[in-house]
Short mmCIF file of C-alpha atoms in Angstrom, two decimals:
data_model
loop_
_atom_site.label_atom_id
_atom_site.label_comp_id
_atom_site.label_asym_id
_atom_site.label_seq_id
_atom_site.Cartn_x
_atom_site.Cartn_y
_atom_site.Cartn_z
CA MET A 213 0.25 -0.16 0.11
CA ASP A 214 1.20 4.14 -0.90
CA LYS A 215 2.01 4.85 2.04
CA ARG A 216 0.34 7.82 1.68
CA PHE A 217 -2.87 5.32 2.58
CA TYR A 218 -1.94 4.44 6.09
CA PRO A 219 -3.28 7.03 7.45
CA ILE A 220 -6.56 6.71 6.17
CA GLY A 221 -6.13 2.69 6.71
CA LEU A 222 -5.06 2.69 10.54
CA ILE A 223 -8.57 5.21 10.65
CA ALA A 224 -10.43 2.20 9.25
CA ILE A 225 -8.75 0.15 12.04
CA GLY A 226 -8.77 1.45 14.65
CA MET A 227 -12.20 1.48 14.44
CA LEU A 228 -12.16 -2.44 14.33
CA ASN A 229 -10.87 -2.11 17.82
CA THR A 230 -14.75 -0.67 18.87
CA LEU A 231 -15.92 -4.21 17.96
CA ALA A 232 -13.42 -6.36 20.58
CA PHE A 233 -16.13 -4.62 23.09
CA ALA A 234 -19.26 -4.90 24.83
CA PRO A 235 -21.60 -6.08 23.26
CA PHE A 236 -19.88 -7.47 20.62
CA LYS A 237 -16.62 -8.77 22.63
CA ASN A 238 -14.82 -9.59 19.46
CA TRP A 239 -11.70 -10.31 21.91
CA TRP A 240 -8.68 -11.39 19.49
CA ILE A 241 -9.32 -8.22 17.11
CA PRO A 242 -6.88 -5.63 19.54
CA PHE A 243 -3.23 -7.85 18.80
CA PHE A 244 -3.72 -7.87 15.07
CA THR A 245 -5.08 -3.69 15.33
CA LEU A 246 -2.18 -3.50 17.55
CA ALA A 247 0.43 -5.29 14.99
CA LEU A 248 -0.69 -3.32 12.52
CA LEU A 249 -0.07 -0.05 13.85
CA LEU A 250 3.37 -1.33 14.62
CA PHE A 251 4.62 -2.73 11.37
CA ALA A 252 3.06 1.47 10.27
CA VAL A 253 5.22 2.57 12.44
CA THR A 254 8.56 0.78 11.20
CA LYS A 255 7.75 1.86 7.91
CA ALA A 256 8.26 5.52 8.92
CA PRO A 257 10.29 7.72 7.30
CA SER A 258 9.87 9.80 10.45
CA ALA A 259 9.54 10.64 13.77
CA LYS A 260 6.28 13.35 12.96
CA LYS A 261 5.08 10.38 10.37
CA ALA A 262 4.62 7.43 12.95
CA ALA A 263 3.15 10.31 15.42
CA VAL A 264 0.96 11.01 12.69
CA TYR A 265 0.02 6.97 11.91
CA GLY A 266 -0.90 6.67 15.58
CA LEU A 267 -2.86 9.63 16.29
CA SER A 268 -4.47 7.82 13.14
CA TYR A 269 -4.98 5.09 14.74
CA GLY A 270 -6.63 6.77 18.28
CA LEU A 271 -9.16 8.54 15.75
CA GLY A 272 -10.61 5.52 14.46
CA TRP A 273 -10.41 3.65 17.70
CA PHE A 274 -11.98 6.48 19.37
CA GLY A 275 -14.51 8.11 17.02
CA ALA A 276 -16.07 4.93 17.10
CA GLY A 277 -15.46 3.49 19.89
CA VAL A 278 -16.96 6.76 22.69
CA SER A 279 -19.70 7.87 19.74
CA TRP A 280 -22.14 6.91 22.59
CA VAL A 281 -21.22 10.29 24.52
CA HIS A 282 -21.88 12.22 21.98
CA VAL A 283 -26.16 10.60 22.21
CA ALA A 284 -25.35 12.94 25.89
CA ILE A 285 -24.47 15.83 23.86
CA ALA A 286 -26.53 15.72 21.17
CA ASP A 287 -30.33 14.84 23.28
CA PHE A 288 -28.74 16.62 26.29
CA GLY A 289 -26.71 19.42 25.54
CA GLY A 290 -28.90 21.31 23.72
CA LEU A 291 -26.28 22.88 21.66
CA PRO A 292 -26.64 23.12 18.06
CA LEU A 293 -25.77 19.84 15.66
CA ILE A 294 -22.39 21.69 14.26
CA ALA A 295 -21.83 22.30 18.03
CA SER A 296 -21.71 19.19 19.85
CA LEU A 297 -19.82 17.66 16.49
CA PHE A 298 -17.08 19.75 17.21
CA LEU A 299 -17.30 19.06 20.60
CA MET A 300 -17.17 15.33 20.25
CA ALA A 301 -14.25 15.85 17.47
CA LEU A 302 -12.31 17.53 20.16
CA LEU A 303 -12.52 14.80 22.93
CA VAL A 304 -11.65 12.22 20.23
CA THR A 305 -8.25 14.05 18.32
CA TYR A 306 -7.50 14.66 22.61
CA LEU A 307 -7.97 10.99 23.03
CA ALA A 308 -5.61 10.17 20.11
CA LEU A 309 -2.84 11.88 21.27
CA PHE A 310 -2.11 9.45 22.98
CA PRO A 311 -1.40 6.24 21.06
CA ALA A 312 -0.10 9.37 18.59
CA LEU A 313 2.62 9.62 21.63
CA ALA A 314 3.68 5.24 21.91
CA ALA A 315 3.91 5.36 18.33
CA LEU A 316 5.92 8.41 18.48
CA LEU A 317 8.51 6.93 21.35
CA THR A 318 8.30 3.48 20.04
CA PHE A 319 10.20 5.13 16.18
CA LYS A 320 12.33 7.42 17.75
CA SER A 321 13.91 4.49 20.37
CA ILE A 322 13.82 1.86 18.02
CA GLN A 323 17.02 1.44 16.99
CA LYS A 324 17.87 0.57 21.01
CA LEU A 325 14.87 -1.26 21.93
CA GLY A 326 14.28 -2.48 18.42
CA LEU A 327 9.95 -3.07 18.52
CA TRP A 328 10.14 -4.53 22.32
CA GLY A 329 9.82 -0.56 23.64
CA PHE A 330 6.56 -0.23 22.04
CA ALA A 331 4.84 -3.31 25.29
CA LEU A 332 6.40 0.62 27.95
CA PHE A 333 5.77 2.94 26.02
CA TRP A 334 2.12 1.93 25.22
CA LEU A 335 1.47 1.85 28.94
CA LEU A 336 3.09 5.50 29.75
CA ALA A 337 0.76 6.44 27.15
CA GLU A 338 -2.37 4.60 28.35
CA THR A 339 -1.19 5.99 32.11
CA ALA A 340 -0.74 9.32 30.86
CA ARG A 341 -4.65 8.77 29.26
CA ALA A 342 -6.05 7.39 32.86
CA LYS A 343 -4.38 10.36 34.53
CA PHE A 344 -4.19 13.62 32.37
CA LEU A 345 -6.81 15.74 33.15
CA THR A 346 -8.50 14.24 36.15
CA GLY A 347 -8.34 10.79 33.73
CA PHE A 348 -10.13 9.34 31.03
CA PRO A 349 -9.76 5.66 30.63
CA TRP A 350 -12.32 4.16 29.11
CA LEU A 351 -11.99 1.72 25.80
CA SER A 352 -8.25 0.19 27.12
CA LEU A 353 -7.37 -2.63 25.05
CA GLY A 354 -7.26 -5.20 28.58
CA TYR A 355 -11.12 -4.54 28.62
CA SER A 356 -11.33 -5.97 25.18
CA GLN A 357 -9.94 -9.93 27.31
CA ILE A 358 -12.84 -10.29 29.19
CA GLU A 359 -13.89 -13.06 27.36
CA GLY A 360 -10.69 -13.69 25.94
CA PRO A 361 -8.77 -17.13 27.31
CA LEU A 362 -6.11 -14.15 29.12
CA ARG A 363 -8.75 -13.31 31.35
CA SER A 364 -6.85 -15.08 33.58
CA LEU A 365 -4.93 -13.47 34.21
CA ALA A 366 -6.60 -10.59 35.23
CA PRO A 367 -6.55 -11.12 38.88
CA ILE A 368 -2.47 -11.40 38.66
CA VAL A 369 -1.79 -8.51 36.98
CA GLY A 370 -4.98 -6.44 36.19
CA GLU A 371 -6.97 -4.95 33.57
CA PHE A 372 -3.41 -2.70 32.65
CA GLY A 373 -1.65 -5.80 32.36
CA LEU A 374 -3.81 -7.30 29.55
CA GLN A 375 -3.15 -3.89 27.78
CA ALA A 376 1.54 -4.98 28.22
CA VAL A 377 0.40 -8.54 27.57
CA THR A 378 -1.77 -7.83 24.27
CA ALA A 379 0.61 -5.49 23.18
CA LEU A 380 4.04 -7.76 23.75
CA LEU A 381 1.34 -10.09 21.86
CA ALA A 382 1.56 -8.17 18.87
CA ILE A 383 4.74 -7.39 18.81
CA CYS A 384 5.19 -11.10 18.77
CA LEU A 385 3.93 -11.10 15.63
CA VAL A 386 5.25 -8.86 13.99
CA GLN A 387 8.72 -10.40 15.33
CA LEU A 388 6.82 -13.22 12.93
CA VAL A 389 6.64 -11.73 9.71
CA LEU A 390 10.54 -10.32 10.74
CA VAL A 391 11.39 -14.21 11.08
CA PHE A 392 10.06 -15.10 7.50
CA LYS A 393 12.16 -12.14 5.80
CA ASN A 394 14.78 -13.79 7.49
CA SER A 395 15.56 -10.10 9.31
CA LEU A 396 15.62 -11.04 13.24
CA SER A 397 18.89 -12.45 14.24
CA LYS A 398 18.69 -15.76 17.04
CA SER A 399 19.39 -13.36 19.57
CA GLN A 400 15.83 -11.50 19.23
CA VAL A 401 13.71 -14.94 17.26
CA ALA A 402 15.20 -16.89 21.38
CA LEU A 403 13.60 -13.83 23.13
CA THR A 404 10.03 -13.54 21.03
CA THR A 405 9.69 -17.44 21.81
CA SER A 406 10.59 -16.83 25.19
CA THR A 407 7.83 -14.08 25.70
CA PHE A 408 5.47 -15.85 23.86
CA LEU A 409 6.17 -19.20 25.73
CA PHE A 410 6.43 -16.68 29.15
CA ILE A 411 2.84 -15.83 28.43
CA LEU A 412 0.90 -19.08 27.45
CA GLY A 413 2.49 -20.96 30.41
CA LEU A 414 1.54 -18.40 32.91
CA THR A 415 -2.31 -17.79 31.37
CA THR A 416 -2.60 -22.02 31.24
CA PHE A 417 -0.99 -21.41 35.14
CA SER A 418 -3.16 -19.21 36.28
CA GLN A 419 -6.27 -21.08 34.44
CA ASN A 420 -6.39 -23.74 37.77
CA ILE A 421 -6.03 -21.19 40.40
CA SER A 422 -9.22 -20.33 42.20
CA TRP A 423 -8.81 -16.93 43.90
CA THR A 424 -11.37 -17.43 46.44
CA SER A 425 -11.66 -19.98 49.63
CA ASP A 426 -13.97 -20.00 52.32
CA LEU A 427 -17.99 -18.44 52.17
CA LYS A 428 -18.36 -16.52 54.63
CA ARG A 429 -22.77 -15.50 53.63
CA THR A 430 -25.34 -15.48 52.30
CA ALA A 431 -27.14 -12.56 51.45
CA ARG A 432 -30.37 -11.52 49.59
CA ILE A 433 -30.28 -8.73 47.27
CA ALA A 434 -32.85 -6.56 45.64
CA LEU A 435 -31.89 -4.14 42.84
CA VAL A 436 -34.10 -2.07 41.92
CA GLN A 437 -34.02 0.13 38.45
CA GLY A 438 -36.01 2.53 38.42
CA ASN A 439 -36.18 3.46 34.68
CA ILE A 440 -37.32 7.39 35.30
CA GLU A 441 -36.95 9.76 31.67
CA GLN A 442 -33.48 11.17 32.30
CA SER A 443 -35.15 14.42 30.41
CA ILE A 444 -38.13 14.39 33.16
CA LYS A 445 -35.39 13.23 36.22
CA TRP A 446 -34.67 16.67 38.15
CA GLN A 447 -38.09 18.14 37.08
CA PRO A 448 -39.09 19.67 40.72
CA GLU A 449 -42.83 18.22 39.33
CA ASN A 450 -41.44 14.57 39.19
CA GLU A 451 -39.75 14.03 41.93
CA LEU A 452 -42.52 12.80 44.61
CA PRO A 453 -43.66 10.60 41.26
CA THR A 454 -40.07 9.78 41.48
CA MET A 455 -39.59 8.36 45.05
CA GLU A 456 -43.11 7.05 45.20
CA LYS A 457 -41.94 5.02 42.16
CA TYR A 458 -38.90 3.68 44.34
CA LEU A 459 -40.70 2.39 47.01
CA THR A 460 -43.20 0.83 45.43
CA MET A 461 -41.43 -1.32 43.71
CA SER A 462 -39.87 -1.80 46.69
CA THR A 463 -42.47 -2.91 48.44
CA ASP A 464 -41.63 -6.56 48.32
CA PHE A 465 -38.66 -7.43 49.54
CA PHE A 466 -39.30 -5.94 52.10
CA GLU A 467 -38.16 -8.69 54.98
CA LYS A 468 -37.79 -11.86 52.33
CA HIS A 469 -34.39 -9.72 51.46
CA ASP A 470 -31.48 -8.84 54.07
CA LEU A 471 -30.65 -5.17 51.10
CA ILE A 472 -32.20 -3.72 49.17
CA ILE A 473 -30.21 -1.16 46.50
CA TRP A 474 -31.31 2.08 44.02
CA PRO A 475 -29.18 3.24 41.83
CA GLU A 476 -27.31 6.39 41.67
CA ALA A 477 -29.75 9.75 42.40
CA ALA A 478 -33.03 7.44 42.80
CA VAL A 479 -34.00 10.18 44.98
CA PRO A 480 -33.67 13.69 42.48
CA ARG A 481 -34.38 15.56 45.80
CA LEU A 482 -31.57 17.54 47.73
CA GLU A 483 -30.89 15.54 51.03
CA ILE A 484 -31.58 18.39 53.48
CA LEU A 485 -35.00 18.32 51.75
CA ALA A 486 -36.17 14.89 51.79
CA ASN A 487 -35.61 13.66 55.67
CA ASP A 488 -38.56 13.02 55.82
CA TYR A 489 -39.01 10.65 52.89
CA LEU A 490 -35.99 9.02 54.63
CA ARG A 491 -37.10 8.59 57.88
CA GLU A 492 -40.21 6.65 56.71
CA VAL A 493 -37.55 4.90 53.97
CA ASP A 494 -35.34 4.20 57.33
CA LYS A 495 -37.73 3.38 59.85
CA LEU A 496 -39.54 0.23 57.17
CA ALA A 497 -35.84 -1.07 56.36
CA ALA A 498 -35.89 -1.77 60.39
CA GLU A 499 -39.06 -3.10 60.62
CA THR A 500 -38.21 -5.39 57.86
CA ASN A 501 -34.98 -6.61 59.34
CA THR A 502 -33.98 -4.86 55.92
CA ALA A 503 -30.30 -2.35 54.98
CA LEU A 504 -31.35 0.19 51.77
CA ILE A 505 -29.31 1.55 49.65
CA THR A 506 -29.65 4.76 47.87
CA GLY A 507 -27.81 7.52 45.47
CA ILE A 508 -29.05 11.10 46.58
CA VAL A 509 -26.94 14.92 46.82
CA ASP A 510 -25.81 16.26 49.50
CA TYR A 511 -25.89 20.17 50.22
CA GLN A 512 -24.72 21.69 52.92
CA PRO A 513 -25.73 25.14 53.47
CA GLU A 514 -23.10 26.21 56.16
CA THR A 515 -20.41 24.85 53.25
CA ASP A 516 -22.41 25.57 50.33
CA ARG A 517 -21.00 21.95 48.80
CA ALA A 518 -22.87 18.96 47.31
CA TYR A 519 -22.01 15.37 46.70
CA ASN A 520 -22.94 12.92 45.28
CA ASN A 521 -23.26 10.83 48.09
CA ILE A 522 -24.60 7.48 48.15
CA ILE A 523 -26.07 6.42 51.86
CA VAL A 524 -27.71 3.95 53.93
CA LEU A 525 -30.74 2.91 55.30
CA GLY A 526 -32.28 0.19 57.79
CA LYS A 527 -29.71 -1.64 59.80
CA LYS A 528 -26.19 -1.09 59.98
CA HIS A 529 -25.77 -4.55 61.61
CA ALA A 530 -28.22 -7.47 61.74
CA ASP A 531 -28.70 -7.53 65.51
CA ASP A 532 -29.70 -3.61 65.42
CA GLN A 533 -32.94 -2.30 66.83
CA PHE A 534 -33.12 0.95 65.41
CA GLY A 535 -33.37 2.80 62.46
CA HIS A 536 -30.55 3.35 60.27
CA TYR A 537 -29.90 7.01 59.13
CA LYS A 538 -28.59 8.04 62.87
CA TYR A 539 -25.59 6.74 61.52
CA LEU A 540 -25.49 8.56 58.11
CA ASN A 541 -22.69 11.05 59.50
CA ASN A 542 -20.33 7.96 58.97
CA ASN A 543 -21.82 5.81 56.92
CA ARG A 544 -22.11 7.90 53.93
CA TYR A 545 -19.97 8.06 50.59
CA ASN A 546 -19.09 10.72 49.00
CA LYS A 547 -17.76 10.57 45.34
CA HIS A 548 -14.60 11.39 44.54
CA HIS A 549 -13.78 11.19 40.73
CA LEU A 550 -16.06 13.34 39.11
CA LEU A 551 -17.21 13.68 35.75
CA PRO A 552 -16.10 16.19 33.71
CA ILE A 553 -19.18 18.81 33.09
CA GLY A 554 -21.61 16.69 33.87
CA GLU A 555 -19.66 17.10 37.49
CA PHE A 556 -18.12 19.33 37.18
CA VAL A 557 -17.14 22.36 34.82
CA PRO A 558 -13.40 23.41 33.91
CA PHE A 559 -13.27 26.54 33.91
CA GLU A 560 -16.97 27.50 34.58
CA SER A 561 -17.28 30.92 34.93
CA ILE A 562 -16.43 30.85 30.77
CA LEU A 563 -17.99 27.70 29.91
CA ARG A 564 -21.47 28.38 31.48
CA LYS A 565 -22.20 30.84 29.20
CA LEU A 566 -21.52 28.92 25.87
CA GLY A 567 -24.68 26.50 26.39
CA PRO A 568 -26.63 23.97 28.94
CA ILE A 569 -24.05 21.46 27.86
CA PHE A 570 -22.66 23.00 30.81
CA ASP A 571 -24.84 23.96 32.47
CA LEU A 572 -26.92 20.65 33.09
CA PRO A 573 -28.27 19.77 36.40
CA MET A 574 -25.89 18.66 39.35
CA SER A 575 -22.75 19.61 37.36
CA SER A 576 -21.33 21.20 40.61
CA PHE A 577 -19.88 18.85 43.06
CA SER A 578 -17.45 19.05 45.28
CA ARG A 579 -15.65 16.21 45.70
CA GLY A 580 -15.52 12.95 48.45
CA TYR A 581 -12.08 12.18 49.78
CA TYR A 582 -9.51 9.67 47.43
CA GLN A 583 -10.07 6.70 50.46
CA GLN A 584 -13.44 6.20 52.17
CA ASP A 585 -14.75 4.14 54.53
CA ASN A 586 -16.65 0.83 53.21
CA LEU A 587 -20.21 1.41 53.65
CA VAL A 588 -21.74 -1.35 56.20
CA ALA A 589 -25.12 -2.60 56.00
CA GLN A 590 -26.38 -4.93 57.66
CA SER A 591 -23.42 -6.17 59.04
CA LEU A 592 -21.81 -6.61 54.78
CA ASN A 593 -18.92 -4.43 54.17
CA ILE A 594 -19.68 -2.81 50.92
CA SER A 595 -16.88 -0.77 48.86
CA PRO A 596 -18.60 1.45 46.49
CA ALA A 597 -17.93 3.57 43.36
CA ILE A 598 -20.01 5.81 42.33
CA CYS A 599 -20.63 5.67 38.13
CA PHE A 600 -17.67 7.04 36.92
CA GLU A 601 -15.32 6.07 38.94
CA ILE A 602 -15.56 1.61 38.09
CA ALA A 603 -12.81 2.71 35.78
CA PHE A 604 -10.34 3.36 37.98
CA ALA A 605 -8.96 0.63 39.15
CA HIS A 606 -6.19 1.75 41.51
CA GLN A 607 -9.10 3.53 43.37
CA VAL A 608 -11.12 0.72 43.37
CA ASN A 609 -8.42 -1.14 45.22
CA SER A 610 -7.58 1.96 47.81
CA ASN A 611 -11.07 1.47 48.47
CA LEU A 612 -10.92 -2.54 49.67
CA ASN A 613 -10.46 -3.23 52.92
CA ASP A 614 -9.77 -6.92 54.26
CA ASN A 615 -12.85 -8.09 55.52
CA SER A 616 -14.29 -5.97 52.38
CA ASP A 617 -17.19 -8.04 50.57
CA ILE A 618 -18.41 -7.03 47.51
CA ILE A 619 -18.32 -4.23 45.58
CA LEU A 620 -21.34 -1.62 44.34
CA THR A 621 -21.54 0.40 41.80
CA LEU A 622 -24.30 2.74 41.53
CA SER A 623 -24.61 4.61 37.66
CA ASN A 624 -26.98 6.39 35.27
CA ASP A 625 -25.99 5.64 32.33
CA ALA A 626 -30.06 6.91 30.39
CA TRP A 627 -27.62 9.95 29.24
CA PHE A 628 -26.74 7.61 27.00
CA GLY A 629 -30.25 5.68 25.66
CA SER A 630 -29.17 2.54 23.72
CA SER A 631 -25.53 2.99 22.70
CA HIS A 632 -22.60 0.72 23.78
CA GLY A 633 -21.52 2.93 26.44
CA PRO A 634 -23.88 0.87 29.26
CA TRP A 635 -22.94 -2.55 27.83
CA GLN A 636 -19.17 -0.85 27.82
CA HIS A 637 -19.45 0.22 31.09
CA LEU A 638 -20.96 -3.58 32.67
CA GLN A 639 -17.84 -4.78 30.66
CA ILE A 640 -15.54 -3.06 33.35
CA ALA A 641 -17.27 -3.60 36.13
CA GLN A 642 -16.44 -7.27 35.13
CA MET A 643 -12.78 -6.58 35.25
CA ARG A 644 -13.15 -4.70 38.26
CA ALA A 645 -14.49 -8.63 39.71
CA LEU A 646 -11.86 -9.92 37.85
CA GLU A 647 -8.97 -8.16 39.18
CA PHE A 648 -10.01 -8.44 43.45
CA ALA A 649 -12.15 -11.68 43.22
CA LYS A 650 -14.60 -10.01 44.76
CA PRO A 651 -18.76 -9.69 43.73
CA VAL A 652 -20.10 -6.47 41.85
CA VAL A 653 -23.35 -5.61 42.15
CA ARG A 654 -24.67 -3.37 39.38
CA VAL A 655 -27.31 -0.82 40.13
CA THR A 656 -28.73 2.05 37.43
CA ASN A 657 -31.63 3.23 36.51
CA ASN A 658 -32.13 2.30 33.42
CA GLY A 659 -29.85 -0.59 32.82
CA VAL A 660 -27.33 -2.14 32.49
CA THR A 661 -28.39 -3.64 36.17
CA ALA A 662 -26.50 -7.14 37.12
CA VAL A 663 -24.85 -9.32 39.38
CA ILE A 664 -21.43 -9.71 38.64
CA ASN A 665 -19.80 -13.33 40.07
CA ALA A 666 -16.54 -13.20 41.63
CA ASN A 667 -14.63 -15.31 38.47
CA GLY A 668 -16.57 -12.04 36.43
CA ASN A 669 -19.05 -13.50 34.70
CA VAL A 670 -22.73 -11.62 35.17
CA ASP A 671 -24.74 -14.30 36.90
CA GLN A 672 -28.32 -11.85 36.08
CA LEU A 673 -29.28 -9.44 34.83
CA LEU A 674 -31.83 -7.25 34.26
CA PRO A 675 -32.99 -5.66 30.50
CA GLN A 676 -33.04 -2.75 29.36
CA PHE A 677 -35.36 -0.16 29.55
CA GLU A 678 -37.90 -1.57 31.65
CA ALA A 679 -38.50 -0.47 35.35
CA SER A 680 -38.16 -3.77 37.07
CA VAL A 681 -36.57 -5.45 40.20
CA LEU A 682 -33.80 -8.16 40.26
CA SER A 683 -34.66 -10.54 43.39
CA HIS A 684 -30.79 -11.89 43.94
CA GLU A 685 -28.87 -14.33 46.50
CA LEU A 686 -25.39 -13.52 46.94
CA LYS A 687 -22.49 -15.25 47.85
CA VAL A 688 -19.35 -13.83 49.64
CA TYR A 689 -16.41 -15.50 50.71
CA GLN A 690 -12.85 -14.29 51.37
CA SER A 691 -10.88 -13.72 48.55
CA GLN A 692 -7.92 -12.12 48.11
CA THR A 693 -5.85 -11.76 44.39
CA PHE A 694 -2.09 -11.57 43.57
CA TYR A 695 -3.00 -8.15 41.89
CA GLN A 696 -5.38 -6.73 45.14
CA GLN A 697 -1.24 -6.74 46.63
CA PHE A 698 0.82 -5.47 44.16
CA GLY A 699 -1.23 -4.11 41.77
CA ASN A 700 -0.07 -2.22 38.22
CA LEU A 701 3.77 -3.16 39.71
CA PRO A 702 4.17 -6.67 37.81
CA ALA A 703 2.79 -5.61 34.36
CA TRP A 704 5.62 -1.96 34.47
CA LEU A 705 8.23 -4.74 35.76
CA MET A 706 7.12 -7.36 32.49
CA VAL A 707 8.01 -4.50 30.19
CA ILE A 708 10.53 -3.48 31.18
CA LEU A 709 12.37 -6.48 31.68
CA VAL A 710 11.35 -7.03 28.47
CA SER A 711 12.93 -3.95 26.58
CA LEU A 712 15.97 -4.44 28.64
CA LEU A 713 16.23 -8.15 27.21
CA SER A 714 16.47 -6.96 24.08
CA VAL A 715 18.74 -3.64 24.16
CA ALA A 716 21.40 -6.50 25.99
CA LEU A 717 20.87 -9.94 23.59
CA SER A 718 21.05 -6.69 20.60
CA SER A 719 23.68 -7.94 18.69
CA ARG A 720 23.52 -4.89 15.51
CA GLN A 721 21.52 -2.57 14.75
CA LEU A 722 17.60 -3.45 13.61
CA THR A 723 17.09 -3.21 10.15
CA PHE A 724 13.59 -4.15 8.54
CA PRO A 725 13.33 -5.49 4.95
CA TRP A 726 10.41 -3.46 4.12
CA ASN A 727 12.27 -0.02 4.15
CA LYS A 728 15.40 -1.42 3.05
CA GLN A 729 15.72 0.72 -0.93
CA SER A 730 16.00 -1.30 -3.87
#
């Protein structure tokens, strides 16, 4: 192919990545798309061109993969179509800068590190994407492996490590082409073979490891999906009907269940104005030997601060004799990782004047602490994450304790309609369950509400866009994973070690047969 067409081809190749994630789940695609990107980088005539190749790959990857963001902008942003498309293009271009960075650094170091530096620089770029401007680690390639054979590595190296393994296997594919072209030294053949066999051996070994041990308890839980239209959710006249709907849907599950859970901001009234309602629910839950968890907005007039909160009503411990609302000062969770534009607006004095998308209801939240105590409900120790926070493995890990029983994530994905966004969100939650060998309970306004077991598999889910209740008997096991103890360190050590071995084994400059002048 003429190199002038490489950017167009790489946009198409990047778009294929979308098919690797939920709801499509073609887990094998990223090995080949990354290999093709790396192949293009080796053919780049300059560092600038290599960066363009990485940028093109990223434009396809994120342009198709996070297209669901445009649903929120178009349907709720209140902007002209041209303005919403511009915002979407701006986001996609920003995200595409990170694979461009990985491609640039790979090209500049290729004579010293060979192709193996690609895995190292990929992790550096993805780390930056997960942290810069509060971070947006959505569509990280490790999530694509939740349905593939590499999934057994997640409790060892996490999603971050699966990215490293995916990149290393992509390098092996390109190295295989070099073998057929007789352009690879014996030492590099040995390193490629050793890397592949190590990954194969570790994957096979990990499939026989059980990360859970003794059954701690079972708990009967009810997950309430209210299916409230986003367009009416915050209208004052709909506050009371929404609150009554959630309570009515839950009535048959009091007494028969240990725990009832409502989604993010299920109570659409500020907590300070909903005290009478909360006390009523608190009393009902306590009298029926139940606890109830709900999302709600906590506004504190004395400090003029608002928090996206999770609170617990009913019984804190199974043997309590009274309602639970008295505990709320020390048994609540304040969301830490806020969503830009949706929950806080950078440069808000300027941006709020530009259009409704920058002035959405409830878009001026304060941050809770990065690390907070677990919630306790009916003696269950619950590690919470609200919506977007479930995508940050390190934060989830920081809020897990030795006695944490489950991970709970409340969300409202009504912003994203019938797009693939909610299914990608569910897949992220599955990865957290797999990484930490703990059940993840996901409760949403309109889907996808689900119970995920400690093996990362969905045990039960509700259909989208239906008001319904999911009743489930949850099994809680003792568990401790390698990833929970060591985090991303093993992934870094793996790619650094391979890169150093490549340097040590290189006996001559690396050349590529397709770059030789005829």
